[in-house]
mmCIF file of C-alpha atoms in Angstrom:
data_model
loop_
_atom_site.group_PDB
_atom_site.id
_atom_site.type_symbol
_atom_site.label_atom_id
_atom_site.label_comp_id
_atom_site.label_asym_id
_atom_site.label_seq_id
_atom_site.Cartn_x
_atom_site.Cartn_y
_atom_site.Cartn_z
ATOM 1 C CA UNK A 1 64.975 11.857 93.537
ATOM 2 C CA UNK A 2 66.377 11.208 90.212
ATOM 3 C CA UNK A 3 64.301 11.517 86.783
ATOM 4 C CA UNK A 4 65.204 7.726 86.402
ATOM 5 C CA UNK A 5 63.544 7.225 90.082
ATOM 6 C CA UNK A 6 60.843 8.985 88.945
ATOM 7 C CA UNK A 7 60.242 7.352 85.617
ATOM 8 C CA UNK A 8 60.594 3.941 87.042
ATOM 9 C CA UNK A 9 57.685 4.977 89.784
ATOM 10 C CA UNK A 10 55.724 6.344 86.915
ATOM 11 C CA UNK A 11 55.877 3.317 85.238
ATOM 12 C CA UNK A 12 55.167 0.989 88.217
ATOM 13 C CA UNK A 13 52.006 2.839 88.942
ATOM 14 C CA UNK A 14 50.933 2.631 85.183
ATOM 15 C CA UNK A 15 51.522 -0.956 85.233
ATOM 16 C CA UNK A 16 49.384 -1.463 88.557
ATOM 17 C CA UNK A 17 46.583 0.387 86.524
ATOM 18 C CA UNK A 18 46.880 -1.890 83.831
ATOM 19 C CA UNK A 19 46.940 -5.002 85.615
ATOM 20 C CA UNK A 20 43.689 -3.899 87.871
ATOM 21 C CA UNK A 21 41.715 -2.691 84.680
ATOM 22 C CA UNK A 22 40.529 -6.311 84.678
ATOM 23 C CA UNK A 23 38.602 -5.642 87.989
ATOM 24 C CA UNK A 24 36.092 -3.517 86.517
ATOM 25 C CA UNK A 25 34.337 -5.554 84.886
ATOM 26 C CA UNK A 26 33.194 -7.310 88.166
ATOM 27 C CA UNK A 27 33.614 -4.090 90.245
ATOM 28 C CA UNK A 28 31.103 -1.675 88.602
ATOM 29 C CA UNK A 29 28.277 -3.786 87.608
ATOM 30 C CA UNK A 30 28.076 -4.706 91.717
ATOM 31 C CA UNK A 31 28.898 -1.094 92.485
ATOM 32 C CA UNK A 32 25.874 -0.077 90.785
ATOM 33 C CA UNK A 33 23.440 -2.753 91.902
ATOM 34 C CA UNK A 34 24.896 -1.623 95.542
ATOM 35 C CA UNK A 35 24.450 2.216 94.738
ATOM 36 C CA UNK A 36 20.864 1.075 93.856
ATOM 37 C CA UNK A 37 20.133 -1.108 96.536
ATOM 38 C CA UNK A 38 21.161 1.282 99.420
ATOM 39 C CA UNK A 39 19.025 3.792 97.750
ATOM 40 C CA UNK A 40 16.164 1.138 97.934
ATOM 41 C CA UNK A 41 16.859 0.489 101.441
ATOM 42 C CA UNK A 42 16.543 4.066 102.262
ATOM 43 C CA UNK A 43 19.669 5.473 102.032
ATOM 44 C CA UNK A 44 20.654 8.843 100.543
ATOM 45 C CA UNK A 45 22.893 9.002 97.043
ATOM 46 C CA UNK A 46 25.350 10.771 98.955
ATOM 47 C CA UNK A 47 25.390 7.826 101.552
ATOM 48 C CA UNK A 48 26.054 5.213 99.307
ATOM 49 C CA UNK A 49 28.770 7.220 97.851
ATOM 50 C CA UNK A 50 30.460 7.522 101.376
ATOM 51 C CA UNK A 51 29.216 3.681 102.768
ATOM 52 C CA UNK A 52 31.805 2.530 99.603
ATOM 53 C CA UNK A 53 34.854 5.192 100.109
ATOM 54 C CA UNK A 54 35.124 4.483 103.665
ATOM 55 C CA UNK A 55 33.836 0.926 104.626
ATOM 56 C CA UNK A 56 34.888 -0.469 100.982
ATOM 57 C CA UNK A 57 34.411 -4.361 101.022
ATOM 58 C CA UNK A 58 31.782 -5.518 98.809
ATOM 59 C CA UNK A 59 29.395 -8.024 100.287
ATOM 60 C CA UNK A 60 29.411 -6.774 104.191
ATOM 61 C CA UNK A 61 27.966 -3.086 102.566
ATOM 62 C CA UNK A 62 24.942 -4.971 101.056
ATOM 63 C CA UNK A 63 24.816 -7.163 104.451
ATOM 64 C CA UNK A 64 25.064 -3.245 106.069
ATOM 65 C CA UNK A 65 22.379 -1.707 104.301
ATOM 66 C CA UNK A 66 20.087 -4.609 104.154
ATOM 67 C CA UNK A 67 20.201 -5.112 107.889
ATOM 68 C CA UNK A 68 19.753 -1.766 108.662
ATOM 69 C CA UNK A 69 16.834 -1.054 106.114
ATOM 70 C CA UNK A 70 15.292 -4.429 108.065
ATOM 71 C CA UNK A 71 15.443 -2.624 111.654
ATOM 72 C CA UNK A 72 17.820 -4.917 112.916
ATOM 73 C CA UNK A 73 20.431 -3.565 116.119
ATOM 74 C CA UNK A 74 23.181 -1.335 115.044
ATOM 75 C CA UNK A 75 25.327 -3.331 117.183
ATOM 76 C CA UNK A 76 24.500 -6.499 116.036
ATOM 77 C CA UNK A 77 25.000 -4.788 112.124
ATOM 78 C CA UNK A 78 28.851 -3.671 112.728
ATOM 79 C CA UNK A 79 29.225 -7.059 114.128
ATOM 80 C CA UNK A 80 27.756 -9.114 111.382
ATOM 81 C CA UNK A 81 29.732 -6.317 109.032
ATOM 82 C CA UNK A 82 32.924 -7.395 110.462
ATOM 83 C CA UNK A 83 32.496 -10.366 110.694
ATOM 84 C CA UNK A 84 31.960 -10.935 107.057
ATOM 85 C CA UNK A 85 34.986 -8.801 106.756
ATOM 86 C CA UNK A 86 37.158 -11.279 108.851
ATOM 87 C CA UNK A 87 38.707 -12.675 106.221
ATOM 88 C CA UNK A 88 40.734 -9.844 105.547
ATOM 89 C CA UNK A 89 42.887 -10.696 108.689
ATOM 90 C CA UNK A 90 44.806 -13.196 106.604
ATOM 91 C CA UNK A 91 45.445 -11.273 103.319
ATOM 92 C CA UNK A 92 47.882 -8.525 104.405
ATOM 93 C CA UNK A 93 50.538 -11.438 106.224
ATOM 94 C CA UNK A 94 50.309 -12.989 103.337
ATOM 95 C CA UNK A 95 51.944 -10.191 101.436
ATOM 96 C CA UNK A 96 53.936 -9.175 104.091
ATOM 97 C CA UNK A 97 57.816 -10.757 102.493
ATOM 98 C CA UNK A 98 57.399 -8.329 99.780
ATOM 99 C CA UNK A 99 56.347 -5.063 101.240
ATOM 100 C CA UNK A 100 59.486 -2.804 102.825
ATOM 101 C CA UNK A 101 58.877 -0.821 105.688
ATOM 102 C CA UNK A 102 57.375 2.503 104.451
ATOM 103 C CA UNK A 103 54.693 3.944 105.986
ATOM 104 C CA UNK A 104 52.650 4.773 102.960
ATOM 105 C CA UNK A 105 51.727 0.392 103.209
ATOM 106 C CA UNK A 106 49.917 0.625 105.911
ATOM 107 C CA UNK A 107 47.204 3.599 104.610
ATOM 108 C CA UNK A 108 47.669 1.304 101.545
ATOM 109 C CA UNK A 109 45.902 -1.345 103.077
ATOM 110 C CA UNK A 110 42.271 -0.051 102.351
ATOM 111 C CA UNK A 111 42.551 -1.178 99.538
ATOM 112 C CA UNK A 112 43.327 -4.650 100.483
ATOM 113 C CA UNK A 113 40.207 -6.431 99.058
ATOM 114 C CA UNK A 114 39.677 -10.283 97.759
ATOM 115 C CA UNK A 115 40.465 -9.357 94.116
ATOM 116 C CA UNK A 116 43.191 -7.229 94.890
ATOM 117 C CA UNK A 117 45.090 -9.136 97.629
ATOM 118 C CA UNK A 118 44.601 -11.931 94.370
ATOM 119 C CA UNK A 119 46.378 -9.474 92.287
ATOM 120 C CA UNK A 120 48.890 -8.698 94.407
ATOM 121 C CA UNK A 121 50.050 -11.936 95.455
ATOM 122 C CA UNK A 122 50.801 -12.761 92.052
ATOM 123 C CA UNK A 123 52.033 -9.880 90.723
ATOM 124 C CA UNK A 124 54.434 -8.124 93.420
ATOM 125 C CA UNK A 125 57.183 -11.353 93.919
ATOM 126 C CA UNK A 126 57.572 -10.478 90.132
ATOM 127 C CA UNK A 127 57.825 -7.032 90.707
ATOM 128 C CA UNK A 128 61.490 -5.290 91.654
ATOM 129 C CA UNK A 129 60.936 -3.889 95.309
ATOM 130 C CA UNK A 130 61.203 -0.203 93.722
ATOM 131 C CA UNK A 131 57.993 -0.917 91.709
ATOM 132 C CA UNK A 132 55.994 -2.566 93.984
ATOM 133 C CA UNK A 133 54.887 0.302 96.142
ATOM 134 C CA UNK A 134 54.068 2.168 92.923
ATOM 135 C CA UNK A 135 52.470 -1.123 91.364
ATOM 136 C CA UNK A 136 50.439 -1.711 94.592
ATOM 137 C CA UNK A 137 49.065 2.327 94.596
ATOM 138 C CA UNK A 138 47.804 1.994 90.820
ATOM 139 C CA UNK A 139 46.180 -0.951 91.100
ATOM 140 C CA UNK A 140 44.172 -0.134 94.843
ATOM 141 C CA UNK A 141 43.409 3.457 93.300
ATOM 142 C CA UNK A 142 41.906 1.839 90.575
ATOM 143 C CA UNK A 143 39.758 -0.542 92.048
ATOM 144 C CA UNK A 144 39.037 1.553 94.823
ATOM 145 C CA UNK A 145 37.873 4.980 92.474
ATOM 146 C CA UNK A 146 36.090 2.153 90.362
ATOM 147 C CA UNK A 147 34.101 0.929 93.287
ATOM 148 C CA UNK A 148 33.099 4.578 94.752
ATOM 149 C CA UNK A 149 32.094 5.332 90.921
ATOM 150 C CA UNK A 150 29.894 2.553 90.069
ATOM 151 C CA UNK A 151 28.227 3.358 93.056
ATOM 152 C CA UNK A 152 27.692 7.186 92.907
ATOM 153 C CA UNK A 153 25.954 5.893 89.165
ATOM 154 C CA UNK A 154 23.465 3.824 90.448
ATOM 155 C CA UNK A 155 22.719 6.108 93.289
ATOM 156 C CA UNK A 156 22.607 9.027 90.856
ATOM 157 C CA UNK A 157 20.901 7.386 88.013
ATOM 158 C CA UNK A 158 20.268 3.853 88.883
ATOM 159 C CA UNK A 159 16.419 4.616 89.303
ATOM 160 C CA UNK A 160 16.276 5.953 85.720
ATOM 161 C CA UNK A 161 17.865 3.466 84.788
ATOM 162 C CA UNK A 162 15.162 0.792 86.144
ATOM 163 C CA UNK A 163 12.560 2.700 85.045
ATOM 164 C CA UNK A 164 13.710 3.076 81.504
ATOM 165 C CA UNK A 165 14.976 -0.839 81.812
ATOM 166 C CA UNK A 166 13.311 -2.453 84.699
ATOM 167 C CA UNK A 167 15.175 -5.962 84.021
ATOM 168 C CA UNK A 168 18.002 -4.474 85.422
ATOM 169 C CA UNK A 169 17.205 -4.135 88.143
ATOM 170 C CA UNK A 170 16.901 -8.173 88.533
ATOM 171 C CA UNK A 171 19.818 -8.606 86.301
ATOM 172 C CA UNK A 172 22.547 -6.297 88.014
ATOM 173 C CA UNK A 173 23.022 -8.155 91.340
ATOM 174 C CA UNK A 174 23.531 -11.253 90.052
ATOM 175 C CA UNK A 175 27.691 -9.695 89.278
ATOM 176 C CA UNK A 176 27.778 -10.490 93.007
ATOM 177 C CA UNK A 177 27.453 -14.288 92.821
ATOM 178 C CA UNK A 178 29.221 -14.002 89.745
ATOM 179 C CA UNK A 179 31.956 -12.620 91.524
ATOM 180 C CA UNK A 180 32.142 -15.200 94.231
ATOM 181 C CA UNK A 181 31.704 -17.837 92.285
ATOM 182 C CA UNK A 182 35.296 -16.610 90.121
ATOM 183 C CA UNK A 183 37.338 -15.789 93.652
ATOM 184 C CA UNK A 184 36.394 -19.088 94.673
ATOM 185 C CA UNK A 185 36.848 -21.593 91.434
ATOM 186 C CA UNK A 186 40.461 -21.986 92.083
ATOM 187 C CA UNK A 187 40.286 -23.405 95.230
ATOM 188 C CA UNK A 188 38.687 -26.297 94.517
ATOM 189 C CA UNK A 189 42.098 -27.737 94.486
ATOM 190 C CA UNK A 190 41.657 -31.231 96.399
ATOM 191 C CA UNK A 191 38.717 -33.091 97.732
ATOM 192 C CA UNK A 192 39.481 -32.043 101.132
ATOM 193 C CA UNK A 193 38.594 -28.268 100.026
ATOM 194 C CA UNK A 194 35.823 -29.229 97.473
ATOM 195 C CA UNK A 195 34.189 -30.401 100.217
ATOM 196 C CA UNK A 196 34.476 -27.819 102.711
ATOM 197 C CA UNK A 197 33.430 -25.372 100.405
ATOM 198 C CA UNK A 198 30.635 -26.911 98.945
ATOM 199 C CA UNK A 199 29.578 -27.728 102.092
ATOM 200 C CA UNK A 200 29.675 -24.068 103.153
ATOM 201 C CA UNK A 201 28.021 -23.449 99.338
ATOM 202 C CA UNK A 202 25.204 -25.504 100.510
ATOM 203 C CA UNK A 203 24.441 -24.476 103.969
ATOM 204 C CA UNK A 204 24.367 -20.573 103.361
ATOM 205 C CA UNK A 205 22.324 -21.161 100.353
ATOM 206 C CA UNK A 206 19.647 -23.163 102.299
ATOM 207 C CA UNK A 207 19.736 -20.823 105.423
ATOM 208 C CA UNK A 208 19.744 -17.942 102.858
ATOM 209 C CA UNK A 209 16.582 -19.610 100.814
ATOM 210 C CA UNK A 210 14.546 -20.292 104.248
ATOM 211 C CA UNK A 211 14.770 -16.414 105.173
ATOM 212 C CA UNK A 212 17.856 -16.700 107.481
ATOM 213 C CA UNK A 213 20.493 -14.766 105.177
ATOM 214 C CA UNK A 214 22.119 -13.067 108.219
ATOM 215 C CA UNK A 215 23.136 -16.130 110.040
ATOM 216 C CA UNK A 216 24.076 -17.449 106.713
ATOM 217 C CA UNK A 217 27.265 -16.692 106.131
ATOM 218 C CA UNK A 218 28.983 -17.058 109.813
ATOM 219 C CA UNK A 219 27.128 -20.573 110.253
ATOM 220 C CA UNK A 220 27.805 -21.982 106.674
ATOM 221 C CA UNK A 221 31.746 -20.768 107.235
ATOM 222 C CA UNK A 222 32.525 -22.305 110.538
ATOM 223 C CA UNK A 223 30.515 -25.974 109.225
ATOM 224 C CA UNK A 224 32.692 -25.391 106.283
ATOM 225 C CA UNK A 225 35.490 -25.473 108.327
ATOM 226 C CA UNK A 226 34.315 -27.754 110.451
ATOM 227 C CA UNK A 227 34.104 -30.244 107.425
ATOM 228 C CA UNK A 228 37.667 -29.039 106.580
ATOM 229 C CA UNK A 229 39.741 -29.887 109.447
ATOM 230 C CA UNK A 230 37.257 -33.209 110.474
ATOM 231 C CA UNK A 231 38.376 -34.646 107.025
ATOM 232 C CA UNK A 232 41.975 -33.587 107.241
ATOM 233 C CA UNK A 233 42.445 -35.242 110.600
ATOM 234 C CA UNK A 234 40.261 -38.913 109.263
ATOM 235 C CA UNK A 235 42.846 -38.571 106.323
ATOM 236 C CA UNK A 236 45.765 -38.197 108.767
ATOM 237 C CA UNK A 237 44.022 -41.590 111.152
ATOM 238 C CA UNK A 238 43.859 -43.443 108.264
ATOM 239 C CA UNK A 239 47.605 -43.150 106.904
ATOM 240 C CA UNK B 1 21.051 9.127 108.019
ATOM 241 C CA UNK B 2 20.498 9.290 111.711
ATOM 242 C CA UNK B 3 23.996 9.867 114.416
ATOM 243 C CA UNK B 4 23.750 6.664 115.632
ATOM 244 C CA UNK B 5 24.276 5.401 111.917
ATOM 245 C CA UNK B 6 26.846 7.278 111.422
ATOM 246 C CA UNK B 7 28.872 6.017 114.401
ATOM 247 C CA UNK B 8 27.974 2.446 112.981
ATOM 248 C CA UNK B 9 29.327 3.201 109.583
ATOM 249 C CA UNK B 10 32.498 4.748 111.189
ATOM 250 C CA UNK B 11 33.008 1.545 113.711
ATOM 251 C CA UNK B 12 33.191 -0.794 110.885
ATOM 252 C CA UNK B 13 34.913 1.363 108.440
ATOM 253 C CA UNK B 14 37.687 1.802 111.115
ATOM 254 C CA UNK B 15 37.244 -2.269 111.974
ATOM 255 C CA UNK B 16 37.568 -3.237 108.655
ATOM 256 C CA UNK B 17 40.818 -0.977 107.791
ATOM 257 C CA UNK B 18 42.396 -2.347 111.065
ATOM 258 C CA UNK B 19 41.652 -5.613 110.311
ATOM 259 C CA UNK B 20 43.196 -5.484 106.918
ATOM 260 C CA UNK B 21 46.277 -3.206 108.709
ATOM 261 C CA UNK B 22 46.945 -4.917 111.991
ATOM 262 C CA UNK B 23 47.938 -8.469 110.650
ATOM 263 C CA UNK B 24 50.292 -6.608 108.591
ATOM 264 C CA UNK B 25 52.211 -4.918 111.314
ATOM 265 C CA UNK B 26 52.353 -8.289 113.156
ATOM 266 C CA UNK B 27 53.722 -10.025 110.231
ATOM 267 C CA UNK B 28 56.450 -7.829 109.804
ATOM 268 C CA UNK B 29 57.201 -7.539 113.691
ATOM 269 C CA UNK B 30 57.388 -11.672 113.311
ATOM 270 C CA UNK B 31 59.613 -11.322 109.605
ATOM 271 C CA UNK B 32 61.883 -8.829 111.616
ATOM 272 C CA UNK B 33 62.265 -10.731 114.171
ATOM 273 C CA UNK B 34 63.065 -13.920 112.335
ATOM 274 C CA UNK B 35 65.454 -11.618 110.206
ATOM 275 C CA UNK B 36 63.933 -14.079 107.217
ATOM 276 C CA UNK B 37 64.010 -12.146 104.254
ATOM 277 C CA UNK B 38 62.312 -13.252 101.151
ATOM 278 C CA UNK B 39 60.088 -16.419 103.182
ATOM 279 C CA UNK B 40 57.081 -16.672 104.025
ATOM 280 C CA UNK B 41 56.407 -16.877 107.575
ATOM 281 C CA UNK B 42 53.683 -19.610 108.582
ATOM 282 C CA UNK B 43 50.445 -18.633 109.754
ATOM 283 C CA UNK B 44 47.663 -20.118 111.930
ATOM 284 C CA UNK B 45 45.970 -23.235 109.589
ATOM 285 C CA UNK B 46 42.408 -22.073 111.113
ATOM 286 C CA UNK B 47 42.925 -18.678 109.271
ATOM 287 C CA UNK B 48 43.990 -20.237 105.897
ATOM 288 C CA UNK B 49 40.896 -22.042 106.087
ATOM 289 C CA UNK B 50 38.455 -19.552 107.340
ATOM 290 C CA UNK B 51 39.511 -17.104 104.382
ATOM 291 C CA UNK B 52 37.953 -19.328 101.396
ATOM 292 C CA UNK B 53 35.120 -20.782 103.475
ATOM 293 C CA UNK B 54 34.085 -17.166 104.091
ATOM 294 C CA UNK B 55 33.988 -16.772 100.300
ATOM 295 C CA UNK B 56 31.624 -19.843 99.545
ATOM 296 C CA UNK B 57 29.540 -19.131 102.389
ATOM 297 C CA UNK B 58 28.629 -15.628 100.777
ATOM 298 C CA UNK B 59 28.476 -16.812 97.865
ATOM 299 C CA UNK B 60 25.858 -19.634 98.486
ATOM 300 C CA UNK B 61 23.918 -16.858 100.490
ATOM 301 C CA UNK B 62 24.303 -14.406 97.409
ATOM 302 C CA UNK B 63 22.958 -17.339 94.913
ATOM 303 C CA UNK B 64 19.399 -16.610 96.443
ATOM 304 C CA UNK B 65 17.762 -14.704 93.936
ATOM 305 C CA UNK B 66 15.591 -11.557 94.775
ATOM 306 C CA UNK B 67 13.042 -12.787 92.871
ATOM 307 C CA UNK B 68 12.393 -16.420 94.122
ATOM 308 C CA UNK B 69 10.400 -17.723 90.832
ATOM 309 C CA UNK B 70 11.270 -20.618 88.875
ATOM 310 C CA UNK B 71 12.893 -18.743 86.217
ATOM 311 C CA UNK B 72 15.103 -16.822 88.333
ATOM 312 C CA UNK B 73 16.138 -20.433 89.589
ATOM 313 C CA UNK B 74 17.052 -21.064 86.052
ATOM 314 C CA UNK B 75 18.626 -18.172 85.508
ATOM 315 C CA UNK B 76 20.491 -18.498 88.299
ATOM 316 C CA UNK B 77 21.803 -21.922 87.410
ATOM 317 C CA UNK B 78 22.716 -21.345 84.131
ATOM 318 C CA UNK B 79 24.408 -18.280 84.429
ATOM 319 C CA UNK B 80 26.626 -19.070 87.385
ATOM 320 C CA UNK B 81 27.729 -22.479 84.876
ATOM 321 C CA UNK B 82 28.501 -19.648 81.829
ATOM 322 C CA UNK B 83 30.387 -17.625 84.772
ATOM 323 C CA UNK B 84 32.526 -21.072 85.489
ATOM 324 C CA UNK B 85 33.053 -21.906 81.871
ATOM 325 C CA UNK B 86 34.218 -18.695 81.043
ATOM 326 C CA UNK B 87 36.639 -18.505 83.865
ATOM 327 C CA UNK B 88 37.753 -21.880 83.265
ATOM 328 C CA UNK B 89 38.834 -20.863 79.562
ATOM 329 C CA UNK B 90 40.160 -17.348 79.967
ATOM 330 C CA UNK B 91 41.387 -17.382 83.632
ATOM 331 C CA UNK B 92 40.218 -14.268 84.366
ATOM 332 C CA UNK B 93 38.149 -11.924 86.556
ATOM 333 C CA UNK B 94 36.269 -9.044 84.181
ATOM 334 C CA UNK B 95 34.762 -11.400 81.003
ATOM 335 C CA UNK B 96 33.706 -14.375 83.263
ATOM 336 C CA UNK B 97 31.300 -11.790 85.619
ATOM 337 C CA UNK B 98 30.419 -9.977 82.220
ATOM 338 C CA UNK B 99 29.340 -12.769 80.718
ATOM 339 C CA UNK B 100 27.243 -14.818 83.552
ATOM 340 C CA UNK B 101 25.555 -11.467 84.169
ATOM 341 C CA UNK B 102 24.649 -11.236 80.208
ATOM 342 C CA UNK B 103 23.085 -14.958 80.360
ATOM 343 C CA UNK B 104 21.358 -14.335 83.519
ATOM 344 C CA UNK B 105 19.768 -11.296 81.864
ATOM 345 C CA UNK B 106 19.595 -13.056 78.702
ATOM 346 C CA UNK B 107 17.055 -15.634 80.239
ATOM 347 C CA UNK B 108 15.207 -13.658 82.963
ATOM 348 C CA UNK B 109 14.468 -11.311 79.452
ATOM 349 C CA UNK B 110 12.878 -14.576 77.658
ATOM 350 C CA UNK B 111 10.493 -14.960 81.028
ATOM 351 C CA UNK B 112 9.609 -11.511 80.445
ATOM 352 C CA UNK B 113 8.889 -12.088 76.483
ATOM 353 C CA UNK B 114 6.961 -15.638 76.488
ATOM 354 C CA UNK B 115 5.191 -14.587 79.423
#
């Protein structure tokens, strides 16, 4: 490989670094409030740590640890876990035109979370195809090493950290909305969507308010839908 | 952590890597196949969908908060609208999180002190 090779690699996987370094800010503050809740729920530190390198998608771990901490069937858990984590079928064909055929993609794809599938779609079509692979590592490394961090510190020293400051406790999960609530702003691009997601808003929050928060999210998403594609094909009757 | 929980962590560690992978190897199977460089090929309209309802689904489950008083209500409220202001002027993922989870602490800390 040539030094110019080399460089330019260097300098793809620098820039992928520097374009994720946004993430943090919403990545550790739930890491921690995740490291701390497992640890609540029962869970070991060491746990945590290895619940976030390996399973790695953000709201399904808290669904995984709460469900298990409230006795429910392990079955039923990886179930509901996956089926939270659904949505990740359609992120990788999405990116699919601009990744070549190298293997290296396809471990690559842990990393494949909301944020950075929202990264990447932006940023590789602007990317040469020598730099995206590069571009692509930096960034999931990132993000990924973020999320594992944040939660080995509030496993480690989240409960000092609530005892010192016991507000934070309260304070710290809220990133998670917080989170959701930015992935999702931009789609409210047309009526037809506001209403499918803020019908899907609605529901989970009222099955999630009444004690139901497990059958939440798969029940609010396919009324969402519902709502989606019941509009769309009124619209179409009408013109 | 008991066996059995182990096995469960594995089965949707493994489910959720394949289900981020798998789509991927199918897309490019279907790109190679088309031989269309550079497009985008189409893909079901139900999955388009289901990806953002998903989203809003946990995140009306995730607007619940822990503590269920009035306050936390508030706080709630009024730090999800700083998280959408902020997002809507700088576009961004880190400051708009940062700062709904500073207001949210910000009033859930004036409960504490008039109380």
């Amino acid at each position: 490989m040539s030094d110019q090779a080399i460089s330019a690699g260097g300098r793809a996987w620098v820039s992928g670094v520097r374009d994720a370094t946004p993430l943090l800010g919403g990545y550790i503050p739930v890491a921690i409030s995740f490291g701390l809740i497992a640890n609540q729920a029962g869970f070991s530190s060491w746990e945590a740590i290895i619940i976030s390198l390996v399973i790695y998608a953000g709201a399904s771990q808290f669904l995984f640890v709460g469900m298990v901490a409230s006795g429910a069937p392990l079955w039923l858990v990886v179930v509901m876990t996956l089926l939270i984590n659904a949505r990740h079928l359609v992120y990788a064909p999405n990116l699919a035109p601009w990744l070549n055929g190298n293997r290296w993609w396809f471990w690559l794809m842990h990393g494949l979370t909301d944020q950075v599938f929202a990264l990447a779609h932006t940023r590789l079509p602007a990317l040469p195809p020598s730099e995206r692979l590069g571009w692509f590592t930096g960034a999931m490394l990132l993000a990924w090493f973020s999320w594992v961090g944040g939660t080995a510190l509030g496993a480690f020293v989240g409960q000092e950290l609530t005892g010192r400051w016991p507000l934070l406790n309260d304070v710290m999960p809220f990133a998670l909305p917080a989170l959701f609530v930015v992935l999702l702003a931009p789609r409210f691009t047309s009526w037809l969507w506001a209403a499918a997601l803020g019908c899907a808003i609605v529901v989970a929050l009222l099955f999630a308010a009444n004690g139901l928060p497990n059958m939440a999210i798969p029940v609010a998403a396919l009324l969402g839908a519902a709502v989606f594609f019941v509009m769309q094909s009124n619209t179409r009757a009408e013109v | 952590m008991a066996g059995e929980l182990w096995v469960a962590v594995m089965v949707a560690a493994a489910g959720t890597l394949l289900m981020r992978l798998l789509p991927l190897v199918w897309m490019q199977r279907r790109l190679a196949r088309e031989d269309s460089q550079g497009g985008t090929a189409a893909m079901p309209r139900w999955l388009g969908v289901l990806g953002p309802v998903m989203i809003a689904a946990m995140l009306g489950a995730s607007l619940v908060p822990a503590a269920g008083t009035l306050n936390a209500w508030v706080a709630t409220a009024v730090g999800g609208c700083v998280t959408l202001l902020v997002w809507w002027k700088t576009k961004s993922l880190g400051w708009p999180v940062v700062s709904g989870v500073v207001v949210f602490g910000v009033v859930r800390f004036l409960n504490f002190v008039v109380i």
